[in-house]
PDB file of C-alpha atoms in Angstrom:
ATOM      1  CA  VAL A  29     140.176 247.887 216.905  1.00 79.00           C
ATOM      2  CA  LEU A  30     140.881 247.353 220.397  1.00 80.00           C
ATOM      3  CA  ALA A  31     144.997 248.294 219.660  1.00 81.00           C
ATOM      4  CA  GLY A  32     144.538 251.464 217.533  1.00 83.00           C
ATOM      5  CA  ASP A  33     147.404 251.628 215.112  1.00 82.00           C
ATOM      6  CA  ALA A  34     149.896 250.468 217.283  1.00 80.00           C
ATOM      7  CA  ARG A  35     148.413 247.230 216.604  1.00 76.00           C
ATOM      8  CA  ASP A  36     149.633 246.081 220.177  1.00 83.00           C
ATOM      9  CA  VAL A  37     147.998 243.122 221.021  1.00 83.00           C
ATOM     10  CA  PHE A  38     149.004 240.322 223.224  1.00 88.00           C
ATOM     11  CA  LEU A  39     146.865 236.740 223.527  1.00 86.00           C
ATOM     12  CA  VAL A  40     147.050 233.492 225.178  1.00 88.00           C
ATOM     13  CA  GLY A  41     145.424 230.408 224.086  1.00 86.00           C
ATOM     14  CA  ASP A  42     145.970 226.550 223.874  1.00 88.00           C
ATOM     15  CA  ASP A  43     145.618 225.217 220.291  1.00 86.00           C
ATOM     16  CA  ASP A  44     145.668 221.566 222.223  1.00 86.00           C
ATOM     17  CA  GLN A  45     142.555 222.670 224.666  1.00 85.00           C
ATOM     18  CA  THR A  46     140.385 224.125 222.412  1.00 81.00           C
ATOM     19  CA  ILE A  47     137.319 222.117 223.418  1.00 73.00           C
ATOM     20  CA  TYR A  48     134.156 224.086 222.971  1.00 73.00           C
ATOM     21  CA  ALA A  49     132.694 223.395 219.928  1.00 70.00           C
ATOM     22  CA  TRP A  50     129.429 223.306 220.734  1.00 67.00           C
ATOM     23  CA  ARG A  51     129.713 226.452 222.399  1.00 69.00           C
ATOM     24  CA  LEU A  52     130.815 227.816 218.660  1.00 73.00           C
ATOM     25  CA  ALA A  53     134.598 227.371 219.516  1.00 78.00           C
ATOM     26  CA  ASP A  54     136.756 226.340 216.825  1.00 83.00           C
ATOM     27  CA  VAL A  55     140.713 226.054 217.234  1.00 83.00           C
ATOM     28  CA  ARG A  56     141.426 227.544 213.216  1.00 84.00           C
ATOM     29  CA  ARG A  57     140.609 230.931 215.000  1.00 86.00           C
ATOM     30  CA  ILE A  58     144.090 230.195 217.242  1.00 85.00           C
ATOM     31  CA  LEU A  59     145.906 228.573 214.003  1.00 84.00           C
ATOM     32  CA  GLU A  60     144.812 231.516 211.331  1.00 86.00           C
ATOM     33  CA  LEU A  61     145.878 234.291 213.615  1.00 86.00           C
ATOM     34  CA  ALA A  62     149.317 234.981 211.726  1.00 86.00           C
ATOM     35  CA  ALA A  63     147.330 235.528 208.751  1.00 86.00           C
ATOM     36  CA  ARG A  64     144.995 237.278 209.996  1.00 83.00           C
ATOM     37  CA  LEU A  65     147.621 239.616 212.098  1.00 83.00           C
ATOM     38  CA  PRO A  66     150.678 240.241 209.563  1.00 81.00           C
ATOM     39  CA  GLY A  67     153.673 240.364 211.869  1.00 84.00           C
ATOM     40  CA  LEU A  68     152.182 238.516 214.840  1.00 86.00           C
ATOM     41  CA  ARG A  69     155.240 236.446 216.558  1.00 89.00           C
ATOM     42  CA  ARG A  70     154.673 233.579 218.391  1.00 88.00           C
ATOM     43  CA  VAL A  71     155.262 232.342 221.979  1.00 91.00           C
ATOM     44  CA  ASP A  72     155.385 228.624 222.609  1.00 90.00           C
ATOM     45  CA  LEU A  73     155.024 227.731 226.051  1.00 91.00           C
ATOM     46  CA  THR A  74     156.344 223.723 226.030  1.00 91.00           C
ATOM     47  CA  THR A  75     156.655 223.413 229.688  1.00 94.00           C
ATOM     48  CA  ASN A  76     153.833 221.466 231.685  1.00 94.00           C
ATOM     49  CA  TYR A  77     154.311 222.554 235.492  1.00 95.00           C
ATOM     50  CA  ARG A  78     151.695 220.341 236.673  1.00 94.00           C
ATOM     51  CA  CYS A  79     151.610 216.732 235.644  1.00 95.00           C
ATOM     52  CA  PRO A  80     154.108 213.737 236.223  1.00 97.00           C
ATOM     53  CA  PRO A  81     156.574 213.196 233.498  1.00 96.00           C
ATOM     54  CA  GLU A  82     155.117 209.813 232.398  1.00 97.00           C
ATOM     55  CA  VAL A  83     151.656 211.795 231.925  1.00 97.00           C
ATOM     56  CA  VAL A  84     152.936 214.081 229.901  1.00 96.00           C
ATOM     57  CA  ARG A  85     154.790 211.934 227.699  1.00 96.00           C
ATOM     58  CA  ARG A  86     151.752 209.799 227.175  1.00 96.00           C
ATOM     59  CA  ALA A  87     149.628 213.188 226.640  1.00 96.00           C
ATOM     60  CA  ALA A  88     151.945 214.656 224.347  1.00 95.00           C
ATOM     61  CA  ARG A  89     152.266 211.449 221.856  1.00 95.00           C
ATOM     62  CA  LEU A  90     148.040 211.364 221.924  1.00 96.00           C
ATOM     63  CA  VAL A  91     147.692 214.913 221.157  1.00 93.00           C
ATOM     64  CA  GLU A  92     150.481 214.730 218.018  1.00 94.00           C
ATOM     65  CA  HIS A  93     148.003 213.041 216.338  1.00 94.00           C
ATOM     66  CA  VAL A  94     145.314 216.073 215.993  1.00 92.00           C
ATOM     67  CA  THR A  95     145.542 217.010 212.852  1.00 91.00           C
ATOM     68  CA  GLU A  96     145.187 220.535 212.788  1.00 88.00           C
ATOM     69  CA  ARG A  97     147.282 222.276 216.098  1.00 89.00           C
ATOM     70  CA  PHE A  98     150.851 223.815 215.965  1.00 87.00           C
ATOM     71  CA  THR A  99     153.814 221.296 215.644  1.00 88.00           C
ATOM     72  CA  LYS A 100     155.840 221.936 218.958  1.00 90.00           C
ATOM     73  CA  GLN A 101     157.032 219.854 221.576  1.00 90.00           C
ATOM     74  CA  ILE A 102     155.654 219.515 225.345  1.00 92.00           C
ATOM     75  CA  ASP A 103     157.990 218.579 227.690  1.00 94.00           C
ATOM     76  CA  ALA A 104     157.489 218.167 231.936  1.00 95.00           C
ATOM     77  CA  ALA A 105     159.323 220.017 234.161  1.00 95.00           C
ATOM     78  CA  PRO A 106     162.623 219.595 235.584  1.00 94.00           C
ATOM     79  CA  ALA A 107     161.698 218.680 239.050  1.00 93.00           C
ATOM     80  CA  ALA A 108     158.403 216.941 238.197  1.00 94.00           C
ATOM     81  CA  THR A 109     157.603 213.587 239.518  1.00 95.00           C
ATOM     82  CA  GLY A 110     154.161 211.618 239.821  1.00 96.00           C
ATOM     83  CA  THR A 111     153.055 208.100 238.363  1.00 96.00           C
ATOM     84  CA  LEU A 112     150.971 207.236 235.810  1.00 97.00           C
ATOM     85  CA  ILE A 113     148.500 203.864 236.022  1.00 95.00           C
ATOM     86  CA  LEU A 114     147.213 201.773 233.600  1.00 96.00           C
ATOM     87  CA  ALA A 115     144.033 200.234 235.260  1.00 95.00           C
ATOM     88  CA  ALA A 116     142.857 197.530 232.701  1.00 94.00           C
ATOM     89  CA  ASP A 117     139.678 196.282 234.014  1.00 92.00           C
ATOM     90  CA  PRO A 118     136.976 194.506 231.739  1.00 92.00           C
ATOM     91  CA  GLY A 119     134.045 194.469 234.726  1.00 86.00           C
ATOM     92  CA  ASP A 120     130.526 197.031 234.211  1.00 86.00           C
ATOM     93  CA  GLU A 121     130.915 200.200 235.487  1.00 86.00           C
ATOM     94  CA  VAL A 122     129.513 199.352 239.071  1.00 85.00           C
ATOM     95  CA  ALA A 123     132.585 196.392 239.365  1.00 88.00           C
ATOM     96  CA  ARG A 124     134.907 199.310 238.364  1.00 91.00           C
ATOM     97  CA  ALA A 125     133.342 201.740 240.395  1.00 91.00           C
ATOM     98  CA  ARG A 126     133.848 199.894 243.772  1.00 91.00           C
ATOM     99  CA  LYS A 127     137.308 198.850 242.646  1.00 92.00           C
ATOM    100  CA  LEU A 128     138.811 201.895 242.097  1.00 94.00           C
ATOM    101  CA  LEU A 129     137.266 203.771 245.038  1.00 93.00           C
ATOM    102  CA  ALA A 130     137.893 200.915 247.617  1.00 91.00           C
ATOM    103  CA  ALA A 131     141.772 201.135 246.394  1.00 89.00           C
ATOM    104  CA  TRP A 132     142.042 204.501 245.505  1.00 91.00           C
ATOM    105  CA  VAL A 133     140.313 207.354 246.818  1.00 85.00           C
ATOM    106  CA  GLY A 134     142.124 208.273 250.124  1.00 80.00           C
ATOM    107  CA  ARG A 135     144.891 206.282 250.159  1.00 85.00           C
ATOM    108  CA  ASP A 136     147.760 208.736 249.828  1.00 88.00           C
ATOM    109  CA  PRO A 137     146.823 212.476 250.932  1.00 89.00           C
ATOM    110  CA  GLY A 138     145.315 215.074 248.470  1.00 91.00           C
ATOM    111  CA  SER A 139     142.724 215.619 246.040  1.00 91.00           C
ATOM    112  CA  TYR A 140     140.799 213.195 244.057  1.00 93.00           C
ATOM    113  CA  ALA A 141     139.048 213.627 241.004  1.00 94.00           C
ATOM    114  CA  ILE A 142     136.914 210.919 238.979  1.00 94.00           C
ATOM    115  CA  LEU A 143     136.539 211.955 234.973  1.00 95.00           C
ATOM    116  CA  ALA A 144     134.659 210.485 232.405  1.00 93.00           C
ATOM    117  CA  ARG A 145     133.417 211.590 229.085  1.00 91.00           C
ATOM    118  CA  THR A 146     129.221 212.127 230.068  1.00 87.00           C
ATOM    119  CA  ASN A 147     127.827 212.959 233.064  1.00 81.00           C
ATOM    120  CA  ALA A 148     125.909 209.375 233.096  1.00 81.00           C
ATOM    121  CA  GLN A 149     129.161 207.563 233.277  1.00 87.00           C
ATOM    122  CA  LEU A 150     129.482 209.122 236.683  1.00 85.00           C
ATOM    123  CA  VAL A 151     126.301 207.730 238.355  1.00 81.00           C
ATOM    124  CA  PRO A 152     127.812 204.471 238.959  1.00 84.00           C
ATOM    125  CA  TYR A 153     130.215 206.133 240.957  1.00 88.00           C
ATOM    126  CA  VAL A 154     128.518 208.112 242.420  1.00 85.00           C
ATOM    127  CA  ALA A 155     126.025 205.269 243.951  1.00 82.00           C
ATOM    128  CA  VAL A 156     129.560 203.394 245.293  1.00 86.00           C
ATOM    129  CA  ALA A 157     130.923 206.835 246.865  1.00 86.00           C
ATOM    130  CA  VAL A 158     127.193 206.534 248.555  1.00 82.00           C
ATOM    131  CA  GLU A 159     127.595 203.107 248.945  1.00 83.00           C
ATOM    132  CA  ARG A 160     131.098 203.427 250.695  1.00 86.00           C
ATOM    133  CA  GLY A 161     130.211 206.671 252.747  1.00 84.00           C
ATOM    134  CA  ILE A 162     132.700 208.725 250.444  1.00 86.00           C
ATOM    135  CA  PRO A 163     131.687 212.403 250.928  1.00 85.00           C
ATOM    136  CA  TYR A 164     132.020 214.008 246.898  1.00 84.00           C
ATOM    137  CA  ARG A 165     131.344 216.704 244.776  1.00 83.00           C
ATOM    138  CA  ILE A 166     129.156 216.708 241.523  1.00 78.00           C
ATOM    139  CA  GLU A 167     126.602 219.421 239.995  1.00 67.00           C
ATOM    140  CA  GLN A 168     124.230 216.640 239.186  1.00 58.00           C
ATOM    141  CA  ASP A 169     124.799 213.207 240.239  1.00 53.00           C
ATOM    142  CA  GLY A 170     122.740 211.500 238.047  1.00 53.00           C
ATOM    143  CA  LEU A 171     120.714 209.068 241.173  1.00 57.00           C
ATOM    144  CA  ALA A 172     117.170 209.773 240.840  1.00 59.00           C
ATOM    145  CA  LEU A 173     116.449 209.589 244.227  1.00 63.00           C
ATOM    146  CA  ASP A 174     114.450 212.586 244.721  1.00 63.00           C
ATOM    147  CA  ASP A 175     111.806 211.556 242.091  1.00 70.00           C
ATOM    148  CA  PRO A 176     108.437 210.853 243.220  1.00 77.00           C
ATOM    149  CA  ALA A 177     108.277 207.990 240.827  1.00 79.00           C
ATOM    150  CA  ILE A 178     110.124 206.075 242.623  1.00 81.00           C
ATOM    151  CA  ASP A 179     107.953 205.508 245.266  1.00 84.00           C
ATOM    152  CA  ALA A 180     104.902 205.343 242.915  1.00 85.00           C
ATOM    153  CA  PHE A 181     106.310 203.157 240.963  1.00 84.00           C
ATOM    154  CA  LEU A 182     107.322 200.667 244.013  1.00 86.00           C
ATOM    155  CA  ASP A 183     103.787 201.517 245.490  1.00 89.00           C
ATOM    156  CA  ARG A 184     102.659 199.974 242.146  1.00 88.00           C
ATOM    157  CA  VAL A 185     105.211 196.426 242.535  1.00 86.00           C
ATOM    158  CA  GLN A 186     103.452 196.217 246.211  1.00 89.00           C
ATOM    159  CA  HIS A 187      99.840 196.498 245.121  1.00 89.00           C
ATOM    160  CA  GLU A 188     100.265 194.796 241.479  1.00 89.00           C
ATOM    161  CA  THR A 189     102.483 192.260 241.904  1.00 88.00           C
ATOM    162  CA  SER A 190     102.688 188.743 244.339  1.00 88.00           C
ATOM    163  CA  ALA A 191     104.714 188.724 247.152  1.00 86.00           C
ATOM    164  CA  ALA A 192     105.503 185.467 246.523  1.00 86.00           C
ATOM    165  CA  VAL A 193     107.142 186.393 243.441  1.00 86.00           C
ATOM    166  CA  PRO A 194     110.806 187.475 243.362  1.00 85.00           C
ATOM    167  CA  ILE A 195     111.341 191.174 243.776  1.00 82.00           C
ATOM    168  CA  LEU A 196     113.675 191.185 239.788  1.00 84.00           C
ATOM    169  CA  LEU A 197     110.598 189.432 238.443  1.00 86.00           C
ATOM    170  CA  ARG A 198     108.138 191.438 240.231  1.00 86.00           C
ATOM    171  CA  ILE A 199     109.670 194.774 239.148  1.00 84.00           C
ATOM    172  CA  SER A 200     110.035 193.518 235.605  1.00 84.00           C
ATOM    173  CA  ALA A 201     106.377 193.397 235.234  1.00 85.00           C
ATOM    174  CA  ILE A 202     105.815 197.071 235.443  1.00 82.00           C
ATOM    175  CA  PRO A 203     106.756 198.952 232.929  1.00 81.00           C
ATOM    176  CA  ASP A 204     108.383 202.916 233.175  1.00 76.00           C
ATOM    177  CA  PRO A 205     106.482 205.546 233.952  1.00 74.00           C
ATOM    178  CA  PRO A 206     106.004 207.967 231.154  1.00 72.00           C
ATOM    179  CA  GLU A 207     107.272 210.982 233.214  1.00 68.00           C
ATOM    180  CA  ALA A 208     110.154 209.135 234.441  1.00 65.00           C
ATOM    181  CA  PRO A 209     111.657 206.793 231.203  1.00 64.00           C
ATOM    182  CA  GLY A 210     114.645 204.674 232.659  1.00 65.00           C
ATOM    183  CA  LEU A 211     113.268 204.547 236.394  1.00 69.00           C
ATOM    184  CA  HIS A 212     112.247 200.768 235.534  1.00 69.00           C
ATOM    185  CA  GLN A 213     115.952 199.931 234.796  1.00 67.00           C
ATOM    186  CA  THR A 214     117.777 202.087 237.665  1.00 69.00           C
ATOM    187  CA  LEU A 215     115.125 200.082 240.274  1.00 74.00           C
ATOM    188  CA  LEU A 216     116.275 196.489 238.558  1.00 71.00           C
ATOM    189  CA  GLY A 217     119.795 197.842 239.354  1.00 66.00           C
ATOM    190  CA  TRP A 218     119.021 198.259 243.084  1.00 67.00           C
ATOM    191  CA  ALA A 219     116.793 195.532 243.605  1.00 72.00           C
ATOM    192  CA  ALA A 220     119.538 193.361 242.482  1.00 67.00           C
ATOM    193  CA  ALA A 221     121.457 193.425 245.970  1.00 68.00           C
ATOM    194  CA  CYS A 222     118.367 192.585 247.579  1.00 75.00           C
ATOM    195  CA  GLY A 223     115.871 190.026 248.411  1.00 76.00           C
ATOM    196  CA  THR A 224     112.482 191.906 248.740  1.00 84.00           C
ATOM    197  CA  LEU A 225     110.172 194.541 248.036  1.00 84.00           C
ATOM    198  CA  GLU A 226     110.575 195.680 252.136  1.00 87.00           C
ATOM    199  CA  SER A 227     114.550 195.425 252.281  1.00 85.00           C
ATOM    200  CA  LEU A 228     114.727 197.245 248.620  1.00 83.00           C
ATOM    201  CA  ARG A 229     112.682 200.535 250.078  1.00 85.00           C
ATOM    202  CA  ALA A 230     114.674 200.517 252.926  1.00 85.00           C
ATOM    203  CA  ALA A 231     118.037 200.196 250.670  1.00 80.00           C
ATOM    204  CA  VAL A 232     116.529 203.773 249.342  1.00 79.00           C
ATOM    205  CA  ALA A 233     115.224 205.551 252.293  1.00 80.00           C
ATOM    206  CA  ARG A 234     119.050 204.748 253.588  1.00 77.00           C
ATOM    207  CA  ALA A 235     120.675 205.932 250.512  1.00 76.00           C
ATOM    208  CA  ARG A 236     118.702 209.048 250.149  1.00 76.00           C
ATOM    209  CA  THR A 237     119.930 210.012 253.518  1.00 77.00           C
ATOM    210  CA  ALA A 238     123.192 209.336 252.758  1.00 72.00           C
ATOM    211  CA  ARG A 239     123.072 211.346 250.096  1.00 71.00           C
ATOM    212  CA  LEU A 240     122.179 214.239 251.573  1.00 69.00           C
ATOM    213  CA  GLU A 241     125.119 213.891 254.347  1.00 68.00           C
ATOM    214  CA  LEU A 242     127.309 212.893 251.577  1.00 67.00           C
ATOM    215  CA  ARG A 243     127.007 215.182 248.880  1.00 67.00           C
ATOM    216  CA  ASP A 244     129.327 217.725 250.480  1.00 67.00           C
ATOM    217  CA  ALA A 245     131.028 221.026 248.706  1.00 60.00           C
ATOM    218  CA  ALA A 246     133.929 220.139 250.563  1.00 67.00           C
ATOM    219  CA  GLY A 247     134.320 217.028 249.670  1.00 69.00           C
ATOM    220  CA  ALA A 248     137.620 215.077 248.988  1.00 78.00           C
ATOM    221  CA  LEU A 249     136.023 213.207 246.000  1.00 89.00           C
ATOM    222  CA  VAL A 250     134.938 215.559 242.889  1.00 90.00           C
ATOM    223  CA  LEU A 251     133.159 213.676 239.888  1.00 89.00           C
ATOM    224  CA  ALA A 252     132.857 215.669 236.666  1.00 89.00           C
ATOM    225  CA  THR A 253     133.247 215.227 233.043  1.00 89.00           C
ATOM    226  CA  ALA A 254     136.346 216.308 230.992  1.00 90.00           C
ATOM    227  CA  HIS A 255     134.398 219.467 229.654  1.00 87.00           C
ATOM    228  CA  GLY A 256     133.798 221.085 233.335  1.00 84.00           C
ATOM    229  CA  THR A 257     137.329 220.346 234.614  1.00 84.00           C
ATOM    230  CA  LYS A 258     139.311 222.458 231.405  1.00 82.00           C
ATOM    231  CA  GLY A 259     141.482 224.657 234.283  1.00 85.00           C
ATOM    232  CA  LEU A 260     141.327 222.534 237.026  1.00 89.00           C
ATOM    233  CA  GLU A 261     144.171 221.017 238.958  1.00 92.00           C
ATOM    234  CA  PHE A 262     143.845 217.724 241.373  1.00 93.00           C
ATOM    235  CA  ASP A 263     146.257 215.840 243.077  1.00 95.00           C
ATOM    236  CA  HIS A 264     145.151 212.592 241.793  1.00 96.00           C
ATOM    237  CA  VAL A 265     142.756 211.912 238.611  1.00 96.00           C
ATOM    238  CA  ALA A 266     141.029 208.420 237.251  1.00 96.00           C
ATOM    239  CA  VAL A 267     139.552 208.773 234.033  1.00 97.00           C
ATOM    240  CA  VAL A 268     136.897 206.073 233.576  1.00 95.00           C
ATOM    241  CA  GLY A 269     135.660 204.803 230.602  1.00 94.00           C
ATOM    242  CA  MET A 270     138.420 204.947 228.484  1.00 95.00           C
ATOM    243  CA  ASP A 271     136.586 201.966 225.905  1.00 95.00           C
ATOM    244  CA  GLU A 272     135.975 201.846 222.407  1.00 94.00           C
ATOM    245  CA  GLY A 273     133.052 203.843 221.671  1.00 92.00           C
ATOM    246  CA  VAL A 274     132.980 205.305 224.424  1.00 93.00           C
ATOM    247  CA  PHE A 275     135.836 208.106 225.010  1.00 92.00           C
ATOM    248  CA  PRO A 276     136.093 209.094 222.096  1.00 91.00           C
ATOM    249  CA  SER A 277     132.057 209.132 222.382  1.00 89.00           C
ATOM    250  CA  ASP A 278     131.156 207.086 219.047  1.00 89.00           C
ATOM    251  CA  ARG A 279     127.418 209.485 218.355  1.00 88.00           C
ATOM    252  CA  SER A 280     129.603 212.790 218.775  1.00 86.00           C
ATOM    253  CA  ILE A 281     131.483 211.533 215.959  1.00 89.00           C
ATOM    254  CA  THR A 282     128.819 210.045 213.598  1.00 88.00           C
ATOM    255  CA  GLU A 283     126.453 212.803 214.103  1.00 86.00           C
ATOM    256  CA  ALA A 284     128.960 215.413 213.352  1.00 83.00           C
ATOM    257  CA  PRO A 285     129.192 217.350 209.764  1.00 86.00           C
ATOM    258  CA  ASP A 286     133.067 216.981 210.266  1.00 87.00           C
ATOM    259  CA  PRO A 287     133.530 213.219 211.959  1.00 88.00           C
ATOM    260  CA  MET A 288     137.189 214.100 211.454  1.00 90.00           C
ATOM    261  CA  ARG A 289     137.260 217.258 213.050  1.00 87.00           C
ATOM    262  CA  ALA A 290     134.896 215.684 215.973  1.00 89.00           C
ATOM    263  CA  LEU A 291     137.156 213.501 216.358  1.00 92.00           C
ATOM    264  CA  ASP A 292     140.058 215.975 216.746  1.00 92.00           C
ATOM    265  CA  GLU A 293     137.823 217.724 219.061  1.00 91.00           C
ATOM    266  CA  GLU A 294     137.190 214.622 221.195  1.00 93.00           C
ATOM    267  CA  ARG A 295     141.284 213.886 221.754  1.00 94.00           C
ATOM    268  CA  ARG A 296     141.920 217.387 222.624  1.00 92.00           C
ATOM    269  CA  LEU A 297     139.440 216.104 225.268  1.00 93.00           C
ATOM    270  CA  ALA A 298     141.177 213.734 226.246  1.00 95.00           C
ATOM    271  CA  TYR A 299     144.112 215.313 226.816  1.00 94.00           C
ATOM    272  CA  VAL A 300     142.585 218.172 229.018  1.00 94.00           C
ATOM    273  CA  ALA A 301     141.433 215.011 230.873  1.00 95.00           C
ATOM    274  CA  TRP A 302     144.588 213.468 231.060  1.00 97.00           C
ATOM    275  CA  THR A 303     146.683 216.674 232.227  1.00 95.00           C
ATOM    276  CA  ARG A 304     144.736 217.396 235.188  1.00 95.00           C
ATOM    277  CA  PRO A 305     146.727 215.372 238.128  1.00 96.00           C
ATOM    278  CA  ARG A 306     149.230 217.108 239.873  1.00 96.00           C
ATOM    279  CA  GLN A 307     150.913 213.684 241.511  1.00 96.00           C
ATOM    280  CA  GLN A 308     148.825 210.787 239.957  1.00 96.00           C
ATOM    281  CA  LEU A 309     147.267 209.930 236.619  1.00 97.00           C
ATOM    282  CA  VAL A 310     144.925 206.296 236.689  1.00 97.00           C
ATOM    283  CA  LEU A 311     143.673 205.557 233.416  1.00 97.00           C
ATOM    284  CA  VAL A 312     140.672 203.061 233.456  1.00 96.00           C
ATOM    285  CA  TYR A 313     139.651 200.667 230.552  1.00 96.00           C
ATOM    286  CA  ASP A 314     138.514 197.659 229.146  1.00 95.00           C
ATOM    287  CA  PRO A 315     141.854 195.447 227.982  1.00 95.00           C
ATOM    288  CA  ASP A 316     139.702 193.472 225.189  1.00 94.00           C
ATOM    289  CA  ALA A 317     138.468 197.352 223.921  1.00 95.00           C
ATOM    290  CA  PRO A 318     140.394 200.149 224.393  1.00 96.00           C
ATOM    291  CA  SER A 319     139.813 203.391 223.356  1.00 96.00           C
ATOM    292  CA  VAL A 320     141.690 204.196 219.977  1.00 96.00           C
ATOM    293  CA  PHE A 321     143.338 207.060 222.333  1.00 96.00           C
ATOM    294  CA  MET A 322     144.612 204.425 224.690  1.00 96.00           C
ATOM    295  CA  ARG A 323     146.134 203.001 221.377  1.00 96.00           C
ATOM    296  CA  GLU A 324     147.353 206.249 220.022  1.00 96.00           C
ATOM    297  CA  ALA A 325     149.129 206.960 223.626  1.00 96.00           C
ATOM    298  CA  PHE A 326     150.754 203.384 224.748  1.00 97.00           C
ATOM    299  CA  ASP A 327     151.920 200.198 222.677  1.00 95.00           C
ATOM    300  CA  PRO A 328     149.747 196.983 222.209  1.00 94.00           C
ATOM    301  CA  SER A 329     151.999 194.889 224.904  1.00 93.00           C
ATOM    302  CA  GLU A 330     151.086 197.898 227.275  1.00 95.00           C
ATOM    303  CA  LEU A 331     147.443 197.539 227.451  1.00 94.00           C
ATOM    304  CA  ARG A 332     147.525 193.790 228.203  1.00 89.00           C
ATOM    305  CA  PRO A 333     147.542 193.445 232.037  1.00 81.00           C
ATOM    306  CA  PRO A 334     150.269 191.297 232.813  1.00 74.00           C
TER     307      PRO A 334
END
């Protein structure tokens, strides 16, 4: 319709980066173009000019497991340099966040990004960025610091429980308010480092102030979902939560009408996340339960820490 009788159409797309099925994107539209447009000539762009060679090699090894794609070999640019780091870490997400941000962010010049499968998985990294005074950028940081339900909840703890009881038990005695489900668990996490209700209130106040100062559109650290960074690039990228059941998302697969196609979409999403860095990629995973994607891209011996 656009080209008329000349049928002169030029199309650009990447079957390996079709990741928005929830917006009705479908890789089959790319794969079936030749059948719909007789005479179509396909030109494969197979050189990745962004990423370090080892990142390209492992990302290509991962995406080869996608069942619906064009067969092609993807190579790094001849002059490409950089590193890939396997960060085997069996700790919880807060411990992982503290370890990663302490050892990684700002160590070398350039931009930094932490990518996760969902926004919820970024919350511990936001909390630790606030704790360490690292300016950050994120669309929604997931911290409930602005929620007035926090203050109302702490008032209930103060008036309805005894000051002689440990703070964790005092918080546990008050149920979640209906308007803020999950607040109880959030405050238990905060209170673990505080000995009293007064110190917990002070910690919340400090975090509110720090968050206002640190949440900066020009912050050197970007926290985002893999979906939110397609088309973007950074010098240093860490993809967190590369664990079994987390990435790929068990829920996205089990609730999908076609689980195999949903798994392919998750695999393409991981490929997008892994191919954002210009200089360094860090993959954070549990060595006791690495994601199937880690097992596809790496040998078992590589995934065990030395």
